[in-house]
Tab-separated table of C-alpha atoms in Angstrom:
chain	number	residue	atom	x	y	z
A	19	SER	CA	83.797	88.241	124.046
A	20	GLN	CA	87.092	87.221	122.558
A	21	THR	CA	90.117	89.493	122.759
A	22	ILE	CA	93.718	89.197	121.692
A	23	HIS	CA	96.605	90.922	123.391
A	24	GLN	CA	100.003	91.453	121.823
A	25	TRP	CA	102.917	93.241	123.395
A	26	PRO	CA	105.024	95.273	123.350
A	27	ALA	CA	103.735	97.775	120.790
A	28	THR	CA	107.226	98.960	119.879
A	29	LEU	CA	110.638	97.514	120.514
A	30	VAL	CA	114.160	98.626	119.657
A	31	GLN	CA	116.759	95.922	120.076
A	32	PRO	CA	120.470	95.725	119.209
A	33	VAL	CA	121.770	93.202	116.704
A	34	GLY	CA	122.603	89.925	118.394
A	35	SER	CA	120.179	90.397	121.298
A	36	PRO	CA	117.373	87.932	122.060
A	37	LEU	CA	113.710	88.514	121.288
A	38	SER	CA	110.484	87.449	122.913
A	39	LEU	CA	107.104	88.672	121.719
A	40	GLU	CA	104.028	87.399	123.468
A	41	CYS	CA	100.459	87.024	122.320
A	42	THR	CA	97.523	85.840	124.409
A	43	VAL	CA	93.926	85.195	123.504
A	44	GLU	CA	90.961	85.441	125.864
A	45	GLY	CA	87.408	84.241	125.590
A	46	THR	CA	87.923	81.196	123.396
A	47	SER	CA	89.607	77.816	123.555
A	48	ASN	CA	91.761	75.855	121.120
A	49	PRO	CA	92.193	78.691	118.626
A	50	ASN	CA	94.424	78.507	115.587
A	51	LEU	CA	97.253	80.964	116.243
A	52	TYR	CA	99.438	82.803	113.760
A	53	TRP	CA	102.519	85.001	113.670
A	54	TYR	CA	102.908	87.247	110.628
A	55	ARG	CA	105.537	89.762	109.587
A	56	GLN	CA	104.693	92.738	107.450
A	57	ALA	CA	107.270	94.842	105.627
A	58	ALA	CA	106.417	98.506	105.126
A	59	GLY	CA	103.661	98.927	102.539
A	60	ARG	CA	103.487	95.208	101.872
A	61	GLY	CA	101.237	92.253	102.588
A	62	LEU	CA	101.439	89.688	105.356
A	63	GLN	CA	104.103	87.008	105.411
A	64	LEU	CA	103.090	83.997	107.480
A	65	LEU	CA	105.908	82.984	109.822
A	66	PHE	CA	104.341	80.350	112.087
A	67	TYR	CA	100.971	78.863	112.785
A	68	SER	CA	99.728	76.531	115.487
A	69	VAL	CA	96.624	74.368	115.712
A	70	GLY	CA	97.249	73.198	119.277
A	71	ILE	CA	99.569	73.245	122.282
A	72	GLY	CA	103.091	72.346	121.250
A	73	GLN	CA	102.131	72.121	117.570
A	74	ILE	CA	104.052	74.666	115.519
A	75	SER	CA	104.371	74.851	111.757
A	76	SER	CA	106.959	77.079	110.171
A	77	GLU	CA	106.421	78.645	106.789
A	78	VAL	CA	109.793	80.172	106.086
A	79	PRO	CA	113.269	79.221	107.295
A	80	GLN	CA	114.534	82.060	109.387
A	81	ASN	CA	116.178	83.307	112.496
A	82	LEU	CA	112.959	83.063	114.477
A	83	SER	CA	111.124	80.368	116.401
A	84	ALA	CA	107.696	80.076	117.968
A	85	SER	CA	106.238	78.216	120.907
A	86	ARG	CA	102.788	77.572	122.297
A	87	PRO	CA	103.227	76.643	125.953
A	88	GLN	CA	99.535	77.101	126.757
A	89	ASP	CA	96.373	76.861	124.694
A	90	ARG	CA	95.940	80.614	124.363
A	91	GLN	CA	99.548	81.768	124.462
A	92	PHE	CA	101.805	82.116	121.448
A	93	ILE	CA	105.389	83.329	121.716
A	94	LEU	CA	107.754	84.481	118.972
A	95	SER	CA	111.446	84.266	119.843
A	96	SER	CA	114.929	84.716	118.537
A	97	LYS	CA	118.234	83.899	120.176
A	98	LYS	CA	120.161	86.508	118.175
A	99	LEU	CA	118.431	89.231	116.212
A	100	LEU	CA	119.583	90.280	112.762
A	101	LEU	CA	119.040	93.649	111.094
A	102	SER	CA	116.745	91.884	108.615
A	103	ASP	CA	114.420	90.879	111.468
A	104	SER	CA	113.146	94.448	111.673
A	105	GLY	CA	109.505	94.772	110.746
A	106	PHE	CA	105.942	94.852	111.944
A	107	TYR	CA	104.890	91.615	113.645
A	108	LEU	CA	101.265	90.621	113.962
A	109	CYS	CA	99.660	87.891	116.007
A	110	ALA	CA	96.259	86.550	115.005
A	111	TRP	CA	93.783	83.821	115.854
A	112	ASN	CA	90.860	82.186	114.154
A	113	ARG	CA	88.917	78.988	113.728
A	114	VAL	CA	89.037	77.151	110.428
A	115	GLY	CA	86.807	78.826	107.869
A	116	THR	CA	86.069	81.918	109.919
A	117	GLU	CA	87.395	85.433	110.292
A	118	ALA	CA	90.771	86.144	111.844
A	119	PHE	CA	91.270	88.503	114.763
A	120	PHE	CA	94.512	90.430	114.978
A	121	GLY	CA	96.535	91.964	117.746
A	122	GLN	CA	97.649	95.553	117.432
A	123	GLY	CA	101.103	94.576	116.239
A	124	THR	CA	104.680	95.068	117.410
A	125	ARG	CA	107.011	97.408	115.552
A	126	LEU	CA	110.469	95.846	115.920
A	127	THR	CA	113.552	97.846	114.997
A	128	VAL	CA	116.890	96.077	115.158
A	129	VAL	CA	119.786	98.519	115.376
B	4	SER	CA	102.997	82.233	100.453
B	5	GLN	CA	101.119	85.118	98.841
B	6	GLN	CA	98.660	83.816	96.286
B	7	GLY	CA	96.098	86.572	96.390
B	8	GLU	CA	96.747	89.682	94.404
B	9	GLU	CA	94.898	92.940	94.817
B	10	ASP	CA	94.687	95.664	92.275
B	11	PRO	CA	95.172	98.479	92.085
B	12	GLN	CA	98.118	98.685	94.449
B	13	ALA	CA	97.062	102.213	95.315
B	14	LEU	CA	93.886	104.189	94.767
B	15	SER	CA	93.226	107.862	95.464
B	16	ILE	CA	89.691	109.237	95.135
B	17	GLN	CA	87.621	112.175	96.295
B	18	GLU	CA	85.420	111.873	99.355
B	19	GLY	CA	81.946	110.784	98.345
B	20	GLU	CA	83.091	108.753	95.354
B	21	ASN	CA	82.944	104.981	95.180
B	22	ALA	CA	86.084	102.889	95.524
B	23	THR	CA	86.515	99.500	93.877
B	24	MET	CA	89.308	97.080	94.648
B	25	ASN	CA	89.904	93.711	93.071
B	26	CYS	CA	91.457	90.492	94.265
B	27	SER	CA	92.540	87.477	92.250
B	28	TYR	CA	93.623	84.100	93.565
B	29	LYS	CA	94.994	80.889	92.158
B	30	THR	CA	93.603	77.860	93.978
B	31	SER	CA	90.109	76.680	94.864
B	32	ILE	CA	88.728	78.238	98.033
B	33	ASN	CA	86.174	77.692	100.757
B	34	ASN	CA	85.749	81.397	101.385
B	35	LEU	CA	87.312	84.781	100.712
B	36	GLN	CA	87.649	87.547	103.245
B	37	TRP	CA	88.382	91.264	103.113
B	38	TYR	CA	90.219	93.150	105.828
B	39	ARG	CA	91.129	96.755	106.506
B	40	GLN	CA	94.352	97.972	108.088
B	41	ASN	CA	94.893	101.480	109.351
B	42	SER	CA	98.493	102.616	109.312
B	43	GLY	CA	100.570	100.908	111.989
B	44	ARG	CA	97.673	98.878	113.358
B	45	GLY	CA	96.367	95.349	113.218
B	46	LEU	CA	93.942	94.161	110.559
B	47	VAL	CA	90.200	94.356	111.061
B	48	HIS	CA	87.832	91.906	109.425
B	49	LEU	CA	85.278	93.490	107.084
B	50	ILE	CA	83.366	90.746	105.338
B	51	LEU	CA	83.521	87.047	104.495
B	52	ILE	CA	81.974	85.553	101.363
B	53	ARG	CA	81.691	81.807	100.911
B	54	SER	CA	82.504	80.018	97.694
B	55	ASN	CA	78.808	79.317	97.007
B	56	GLU	CA	77.883	82.992	97.353
B	57	ARG	CA	78.150	85.537	94.560
B	58	GLU	CA	77.485	88.809	96.348
B	59	LYS	CA	77.350	90.080	99.889
B	60	HIS	CA	76.580	93.456	101.459
B	61	SER	CA	77.527	95.042	104.748
B	62	GLY	CA	76.615	98.690	105.203
B	63	ARG	CA	78.490	100.646	102.529
B	64	LEU	CA	80.478	97.573	101.498
B	65	ARG	CA	79.617	95.264	98.648
B	66	VAL	CA	81.688	92.193	97.858
B	67	THR	CA	81.331	90.027	94.782
B	68	LEU	CA	82.922	86.668	94.109
B	69	ASP	CA	83.414	84.980	90.744
B	70	THR	CA	84.867	81.536	91.349
B	71	SER	CA	85.067	80.798	87.612
B	72	LYS	CA	87.467	83.733	87.225
B	73	LYS	CA	88.991	83.257	90.676
B	74	SER	CA	88.401	86.882	91.505
B	75	SER	CA	86.592	89.105	93.971
B	76	SER	CA	85.868	92.797	94.204
B	77	LEU	CA	85.248	95.089	97.153
B	78	LEU	CA	83.162	98.193	96.539
B	79	ILE	CA	82.999	100.970	99.111
B	80	THR	CA	80.203	103.389	98.309
B	81	ALA	CA	80.065	107.062	99.298
B	82	SER	CA	83.637	107.016	100.593
B	83	ARG	CA	84.644	108.936	103.705
B	84	ALA	CA	87.996	110.201	104.959
B	85	ALA	CA	87.878	107.483	107.626
B	86	ASP	CA	87.960	104.847	104.874
B	87	THR	CA	91.600	105.773	104.185
B	88	ALA	CA	93.477	102.534	104.893
B	89	SER	CA	95.001	99.494	103.234
B	90	TYR	CA	92.623	96.749	102.189
B	91	PHE	CA	93.592	93.083	101.966
B	92	CYS	CA	91.895	90.005	100.658
B	93	ALA	CA	92.551	86.578	102.114
B	94	THR	CA	91.497	83.167	100.900
B	95	ASP	CA	90.899	80.110	103.025
B	96	GLY	CA	91.984	77.019	101.170
B	97	SER	CA	92.148	73.395	102.184
B	98	ASN	CA	94.523	73.873	105.108
B	99	TYR	CA	94.576	76.074	108.169
B	100	GLN	CA	96.284	79.007	106.544
B	101	LEU	CA	94.852	82.224	105.214
B	102	ILE	CA	96.516	83.238	101.966
B	103	TRP	CA	96.979	87.009	101.782
B	104	GLY	CA	97.287	89.473	98.964
B	105	ALA	CA	99.681	92.420	99.009
B	106	GLY	CA	96.867	94.910	99.595
B	107	THR	CA	95.416	98.050	98.062
B	108	LYS	CA	96.259	101.362	99.670
B	109	LEU	CA	93.183	103.573	99.534
B	110	ILE	CA	93.421	107.330	100.065
B	111	ILE	CA	90.267	109.395	100.365
B	112	LYS	CA	90.878	113.067	99.605
B	113	PRO	CA	88.648	115.599	101.394
C-alpha cells in the first residue's frame, strides 16, 4: 500500500535560518507531488508541484524553493526564513484525476 | 489559486442532526473531491464524484454535483462527535493541480 511520510511534525526556527522539510512516498512510482501551506483556519495554498524528477512548478513567488532529487522524494527549502514563512506545511501526492494523499503536516514557527 | 468556495464557513449542529456543506467553483472540471481535516493534521480523502455523475454515496456521506450551477454539496447524516473537523472541496481541472476551497469548519455538539 502507498504511504507518505513528512517530517518533522513541528519545527521552531529563528529568522534568517535555513529550512529543509522532507517528504517521501512509498508504494508507488512517478507520483505527482505537492507542497501546500495552510494559514490557521484557512484553505490550502499551493506552493510547488512536480510531475517528475527535477520538474518543479512554482505557484507563488516567495522565499521558498522545492526540489525533487528522486522520484518519490520532495524537499521544501529556504536559505533564510522570514517571520511570514510561519505556517502549517503539507506534502501530498496523487495521480491525475484521482484522490490526493497527504502527509501529517509540519507546523513551522519562525521566531 | 483558490477557486472553490465552501459555505457556510462554519457550522455548529447537535449530534444526530444532518450537516450540509456546499461548494461552488468557477471553471469546468473533470471531478470534484471532498476531504476532511482534523485539527493540526493532514487531509483525508472522503469521496470523489466525476463530472458525469450527479450523486454519490459513501456510508453516511452523500455528495451531489450540479455542473450547470458549478456547485456541489456534501451531506453528513446522523452526525457524530467524531465528525467535528474542517471539510474541503477540491476540483481537478485541465492541469495537474487540485483547486481548493477555504473549507467549512463543522462542530458537532454532544
